[in-house]
Amino acid sequence: MTIVGAKGFAKEVLEILHQADQLENVVFYDDVSDIIPRKLFEQFPVLKSFEAAIEYFNTIDNKFTIGVGNPIIRRKLYDKFTSIGGRCTSAISNSAVLGSYDVNIGEGTNILAGAILSNSTTVGKACIIYYNVVITHDCIIEDFVEISPAAILLGRCKIGSYTQIGANATILPDVTIGKNVVVGAGSVVTKNVPDNTVVVGVPAKIIKELHPIEF
């Protein structure tokens, strides 16, 4: 498994793999930072070039997961590494609680310790579900969404792609949040939120418009 990235969130992903006893062939990838050593924690090799990643995929293991938090960067990395035959793979903590019925998790989604996903929940590809997040019944999370620690999503809400939900935010039942939305930490979202906006407060209100995402 290649963890793409070698800083903050990548270390969170490593802990998931460590606790699951899945450290065989784990390497990191970082072709940006000069301060990252050749081996992280004096144990895990760090690939320093795209050519090295291609060789690793072709000769050892083509599974990868994304150890970077920003949703737009995650999408770019997903496209980059799948284009060379990489297989985006989820890392799900043993201490996350997933419902027993009708739970659908997309490829490459990372779910950290203490997260709870109820029955009839859907999470798209390459999302991040952080520590102690609660996602209740019939919620739909689209692709490349980041949900920060202790956020709560109540029944039947829908979260659009590339959206970031701040820590301790609460999304009330039946609310739809659009694509490329930032929900501030601690906010309580009581009504639908359009694409490309920033909302904060209790109740959450729009404070800024964002440029649409283009790929």
Tab-separated table of C-alpha atoms in Angstrom, residues 48 53 66 84 86 107-108 143 163 173 196 202:
chain	number	residue	atom	x	y	z
A	48	LYS	CA	10.348	10.685	-4.039
A	53	ALA	CA	5.685	5.188	-7.866
A	66	ILE	CA	-4.587	9.300	-0.175
A	84	ILE	CA	-0.751	4.722	-13.901
A	86	GLY	CA	-3.049	2.413	-9.125
A	107	GLU	CA	-13.095	3.183	-3.026
A	108	GLY	CA	-10.324	5.032	-1.269
A	143	ASP	CA	-17.128	11.980	-3.640
A	163	THR	CA	-17.454	19.769	0.507
A	173	PRO	CA	-32.289	16.030	9.041
A	196	ASN	CA	-19.748	27.015	-3.902
A	202	VAL	CA	-25.855	28.853	14.625
